[in-house]
Short mmCIF file of C-alpha atoms in Angstrom, two decimals:
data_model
loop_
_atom_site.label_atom_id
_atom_site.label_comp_id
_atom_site.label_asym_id
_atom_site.label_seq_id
_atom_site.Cartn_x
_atom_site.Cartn_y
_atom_site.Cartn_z
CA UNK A 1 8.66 -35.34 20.47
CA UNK A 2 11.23 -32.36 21.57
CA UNK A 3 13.43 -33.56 24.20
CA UNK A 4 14.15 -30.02 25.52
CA UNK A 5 10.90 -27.64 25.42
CA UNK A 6 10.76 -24.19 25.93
CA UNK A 7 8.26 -21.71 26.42
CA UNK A 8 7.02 -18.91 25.29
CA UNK A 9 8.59 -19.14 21.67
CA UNK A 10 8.10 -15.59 21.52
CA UNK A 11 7.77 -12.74 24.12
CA UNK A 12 7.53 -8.65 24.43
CA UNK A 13 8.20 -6.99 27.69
CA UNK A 14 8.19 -2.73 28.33
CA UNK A 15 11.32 -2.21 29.81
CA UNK A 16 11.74 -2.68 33.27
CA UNK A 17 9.65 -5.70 33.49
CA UNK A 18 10.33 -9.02 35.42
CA UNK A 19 11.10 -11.50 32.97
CA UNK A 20 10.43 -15.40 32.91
CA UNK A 21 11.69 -18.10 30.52
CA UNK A 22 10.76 -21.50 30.93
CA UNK A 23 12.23 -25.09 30.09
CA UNK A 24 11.49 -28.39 30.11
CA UNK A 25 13.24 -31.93 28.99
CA UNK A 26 12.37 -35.05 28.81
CA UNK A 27 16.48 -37.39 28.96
CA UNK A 28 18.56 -37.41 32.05
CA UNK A 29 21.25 -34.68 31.89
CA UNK A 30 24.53 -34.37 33.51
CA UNK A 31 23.89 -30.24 32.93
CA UNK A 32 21.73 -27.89 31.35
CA UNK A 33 22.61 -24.69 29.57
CA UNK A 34 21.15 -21.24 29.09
CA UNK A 35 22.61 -19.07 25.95
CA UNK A 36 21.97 -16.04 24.33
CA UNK A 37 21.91 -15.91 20.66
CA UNK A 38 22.54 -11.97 19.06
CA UNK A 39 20.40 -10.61 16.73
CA UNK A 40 23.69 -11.23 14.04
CA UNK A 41 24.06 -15.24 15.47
CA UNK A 42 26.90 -15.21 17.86
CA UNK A 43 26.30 -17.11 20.91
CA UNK A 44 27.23 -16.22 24.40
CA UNK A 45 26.85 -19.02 27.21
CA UNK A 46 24.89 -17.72 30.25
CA UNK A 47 25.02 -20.17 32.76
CA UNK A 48 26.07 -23.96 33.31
CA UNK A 49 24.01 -25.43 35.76
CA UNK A 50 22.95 -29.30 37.50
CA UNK A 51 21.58 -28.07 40.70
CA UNK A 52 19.92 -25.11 42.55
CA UNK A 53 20.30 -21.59 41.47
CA UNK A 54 23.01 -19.53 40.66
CA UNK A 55 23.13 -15.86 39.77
CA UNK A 56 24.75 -13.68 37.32
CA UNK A 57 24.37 -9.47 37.66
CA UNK A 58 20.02 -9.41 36.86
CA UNK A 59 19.82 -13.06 35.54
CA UNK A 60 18.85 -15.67 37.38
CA UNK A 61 18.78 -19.28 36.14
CA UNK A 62 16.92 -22.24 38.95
CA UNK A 63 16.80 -25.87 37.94
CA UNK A 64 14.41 -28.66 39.39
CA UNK A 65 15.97 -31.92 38.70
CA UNK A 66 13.49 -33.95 39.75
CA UNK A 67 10.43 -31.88 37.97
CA UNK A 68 12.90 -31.44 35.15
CA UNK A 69 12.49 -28.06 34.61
CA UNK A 70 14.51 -24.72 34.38
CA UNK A 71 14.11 -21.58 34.25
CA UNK A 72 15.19 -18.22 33.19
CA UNK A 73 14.36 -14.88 34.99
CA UNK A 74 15.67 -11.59 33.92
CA UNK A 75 14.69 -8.45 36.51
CA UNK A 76 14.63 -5.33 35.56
CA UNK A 77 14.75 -5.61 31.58
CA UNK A 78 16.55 -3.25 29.35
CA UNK A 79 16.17 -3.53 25.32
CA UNK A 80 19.66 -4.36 25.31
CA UNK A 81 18.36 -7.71 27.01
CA UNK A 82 16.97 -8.27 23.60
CA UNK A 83 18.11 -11.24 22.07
CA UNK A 84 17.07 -15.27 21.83
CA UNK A 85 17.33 -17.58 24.75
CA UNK A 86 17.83 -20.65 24.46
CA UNK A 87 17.94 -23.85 26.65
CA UNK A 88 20.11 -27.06 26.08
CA UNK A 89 21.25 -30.08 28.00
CA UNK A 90 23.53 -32.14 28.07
CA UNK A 91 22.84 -35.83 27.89
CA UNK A 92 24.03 -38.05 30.92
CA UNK A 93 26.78 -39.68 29.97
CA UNK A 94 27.74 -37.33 27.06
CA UNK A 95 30.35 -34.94 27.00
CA UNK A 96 29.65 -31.33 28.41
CA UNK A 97 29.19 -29.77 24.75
CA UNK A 98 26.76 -32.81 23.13
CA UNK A 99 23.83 -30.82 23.70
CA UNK A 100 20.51 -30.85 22.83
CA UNK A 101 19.09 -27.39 22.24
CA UNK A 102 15.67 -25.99 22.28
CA UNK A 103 13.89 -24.08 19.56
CA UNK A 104 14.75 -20.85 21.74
CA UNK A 105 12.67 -18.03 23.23
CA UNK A 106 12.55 -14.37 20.98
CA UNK A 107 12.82 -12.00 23.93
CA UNK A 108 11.62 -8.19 22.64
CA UNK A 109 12.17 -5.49 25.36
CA UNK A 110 10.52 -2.00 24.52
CA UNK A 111 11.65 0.87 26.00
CA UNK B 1 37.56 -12.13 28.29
CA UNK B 2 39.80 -14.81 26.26
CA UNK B 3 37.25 -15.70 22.88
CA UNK B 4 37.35 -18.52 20.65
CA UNK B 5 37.57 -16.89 17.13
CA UNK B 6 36.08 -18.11 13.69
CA UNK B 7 36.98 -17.60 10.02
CA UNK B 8 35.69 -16.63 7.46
CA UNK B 9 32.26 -14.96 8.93
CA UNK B 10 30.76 -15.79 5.36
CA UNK B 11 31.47 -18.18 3.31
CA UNK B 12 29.73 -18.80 -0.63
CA UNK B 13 30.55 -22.07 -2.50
CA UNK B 14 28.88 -24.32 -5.39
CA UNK B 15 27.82 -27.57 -4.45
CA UNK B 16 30.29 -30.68 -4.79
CA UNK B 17 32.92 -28.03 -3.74
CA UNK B 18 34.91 -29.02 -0.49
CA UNK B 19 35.05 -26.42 2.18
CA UNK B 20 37.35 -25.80 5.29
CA UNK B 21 35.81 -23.75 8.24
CA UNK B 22 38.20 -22.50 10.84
CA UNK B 23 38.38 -22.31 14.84
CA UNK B 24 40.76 -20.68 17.04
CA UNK B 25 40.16 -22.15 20.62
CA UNK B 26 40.98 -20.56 23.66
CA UNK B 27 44.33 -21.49 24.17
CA UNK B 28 44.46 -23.76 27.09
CA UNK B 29 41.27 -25.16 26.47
CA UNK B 30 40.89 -29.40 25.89
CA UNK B 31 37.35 -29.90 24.59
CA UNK B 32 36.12 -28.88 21.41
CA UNK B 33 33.21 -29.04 19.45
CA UNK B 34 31.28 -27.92 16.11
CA UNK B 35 27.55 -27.45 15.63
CA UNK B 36 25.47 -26.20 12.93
CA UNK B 37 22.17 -23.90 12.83
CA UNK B 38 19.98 -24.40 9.79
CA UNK B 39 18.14 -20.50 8.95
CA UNK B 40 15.19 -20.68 11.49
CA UNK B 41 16.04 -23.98 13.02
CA UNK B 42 17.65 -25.01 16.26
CA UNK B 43 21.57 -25.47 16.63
CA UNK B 44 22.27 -28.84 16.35
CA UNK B 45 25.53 -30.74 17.95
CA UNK B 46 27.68 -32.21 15.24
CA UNK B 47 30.75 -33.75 17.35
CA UNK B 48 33.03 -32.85 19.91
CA UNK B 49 37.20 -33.27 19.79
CA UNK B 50 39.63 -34.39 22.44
CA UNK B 51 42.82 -35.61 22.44
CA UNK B 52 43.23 -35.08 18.48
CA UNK B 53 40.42 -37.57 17.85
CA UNK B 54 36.56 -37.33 18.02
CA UNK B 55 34.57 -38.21 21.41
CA UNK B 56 31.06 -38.45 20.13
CA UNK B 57 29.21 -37.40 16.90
CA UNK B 58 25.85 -36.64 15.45
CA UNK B 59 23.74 -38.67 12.64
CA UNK B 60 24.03 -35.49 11.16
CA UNK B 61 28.43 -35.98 11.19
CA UNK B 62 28.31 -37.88 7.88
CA UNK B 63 31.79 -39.47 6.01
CA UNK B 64 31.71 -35.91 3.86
CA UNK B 65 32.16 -33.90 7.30
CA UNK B 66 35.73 -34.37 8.91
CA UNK B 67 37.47 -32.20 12.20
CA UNK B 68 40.96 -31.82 12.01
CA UNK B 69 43.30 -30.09 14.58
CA UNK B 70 46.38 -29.49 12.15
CA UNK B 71 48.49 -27.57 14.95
CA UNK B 72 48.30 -26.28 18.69
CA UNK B 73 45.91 -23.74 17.95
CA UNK B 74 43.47 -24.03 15.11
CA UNK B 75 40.42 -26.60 15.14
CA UNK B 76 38.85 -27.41 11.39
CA UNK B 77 35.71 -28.99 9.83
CA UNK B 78 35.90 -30.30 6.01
CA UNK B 79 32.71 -30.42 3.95
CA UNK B 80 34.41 -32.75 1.21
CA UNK B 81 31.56 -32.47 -1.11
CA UNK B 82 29.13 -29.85 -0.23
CA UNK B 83 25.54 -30.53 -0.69
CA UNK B 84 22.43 -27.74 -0.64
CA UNK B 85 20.83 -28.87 2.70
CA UNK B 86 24.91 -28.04 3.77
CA UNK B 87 23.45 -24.40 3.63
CA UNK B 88 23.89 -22.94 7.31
CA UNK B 89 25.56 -21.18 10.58
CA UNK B 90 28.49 -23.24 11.62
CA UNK B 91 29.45 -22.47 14.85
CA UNK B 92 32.57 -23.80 16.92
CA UNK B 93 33.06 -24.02 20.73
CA UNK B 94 35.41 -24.66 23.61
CA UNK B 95 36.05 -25.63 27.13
CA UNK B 96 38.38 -26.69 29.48
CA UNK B 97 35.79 -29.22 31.13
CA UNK B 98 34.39 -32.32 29.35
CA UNK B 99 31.50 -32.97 32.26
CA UNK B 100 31.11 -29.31 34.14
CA UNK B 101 33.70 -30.98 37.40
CA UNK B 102 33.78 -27.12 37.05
CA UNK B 103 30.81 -25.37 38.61
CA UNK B 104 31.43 -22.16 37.01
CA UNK B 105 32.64 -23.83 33.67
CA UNK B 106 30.99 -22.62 30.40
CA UNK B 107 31.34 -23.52 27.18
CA UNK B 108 32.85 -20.72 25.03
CA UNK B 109 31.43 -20.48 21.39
CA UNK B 110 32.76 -18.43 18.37
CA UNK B 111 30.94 -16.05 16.38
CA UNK B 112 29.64 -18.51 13.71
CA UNK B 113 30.53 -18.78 9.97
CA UNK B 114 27.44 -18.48 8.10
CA UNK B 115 28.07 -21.18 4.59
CA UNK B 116 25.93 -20.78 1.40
CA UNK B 117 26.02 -23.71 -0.86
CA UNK B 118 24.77 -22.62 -4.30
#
């Protein structure tokens, strides 16, 4: 069983669209993680969060700790927004960077 | 925006050879780590570095792997004997939080140095 789900695996938006990623785990984490993963493999960290909401330009990231779920929202999509997503936690206890990752969401944004 | 920086991008080797894959942390960061992605698979943690020894590791962090921080700036994992299933995206990472105290901490990752075993 995956300890960190995510869903969809794969999605295609027109451009402009309101975007949704989902996430789901199954330990007890101390933080979970959104990234984006590049077409060529670098990794950039979106957001850090154990509680609430937080904000970054037109990303959004919420967390339910008691539902154990996260989520993902991108407004107003742009190809450039094309890339992987991908969720990962870290385990309570562990250090910040043990993580466990999920497969990751293909995000396709058509203009 | 300060980035941690990774060398070589590509690197080709025969199997059995030993190979040294290279990480330049952000400079006043504490907390470092290494993690692999296997073509198509997740990324998958191998072990995190603090205070010049390791904090946790994988299953995967075998006696052939080995981290190394040989001076103030540069962070390395050894593949003494490199096997076929070796054959992947190695990607290091940094931060100046070990449990996100931080609110707005992130980890920091490099750019990945993609290692074919033949």
């Amino acid at each position: 069983k995956n300890e960190v789900e995510q869903s969809p695996q794969n999605l295609t938006a027109q451009e402009g669209e309101f975007i949704t990623i989902n996430c789901s785990y199954s330990v007890g984490i101390s933080a979970l993680h959104w990234l984006q993963q590049h077409p060529g493999g670098g990794i950039v960290s979106l957001f850090m969060l154990s509680s609430g909401k937080k904000k970054h330009g037109r990303l959004i990231a919420t967390i339910n700790i008691q539902e154990k779920h996260s989520s993902l929202h991108i407004t107003a999509s742009h190809p450039r927004d094309s890339a992987v997503y991908i969720c990962a936690v870290s385990n309570y206890g562990g250090s910040q960077g043990n993580l466990i990752f999920g497969k990751g969401t293909k995000l396709s944004v058509k203009p | 925006e300060p980035e941690v920086t990774q060398t070589p991008s590509h690197q080709v080797t025969q199997m059995g050879q030993e190979v040294i894959l290279r990480c330049v942390p952000i400079s006043n960061h504490l907390y470092f780590y290494w993690y692999r992605q296997i073509l198509g698979q997740k990324v998958e943690f191998l072990v995190s570095f603090y205070n010049n020894e390791i904090s946790e590791k994988s299953e995967i962090f075998d006696d052939q792997f080995s981290v190394e921080r040989p001076d103030g700036s540069n962070f390395t994992l050894k593949i003494r004997s490199t096997k076929l299933e070796d054959s992947a995206m190695y990607f290091c990472a940094s931060s100046d939080q070990n449990r996100g105290e931080a609110t707005n901490e992130k980890l920091f990752f490099g750019s990945g140095t993609q290692l074919s075993v033949l």
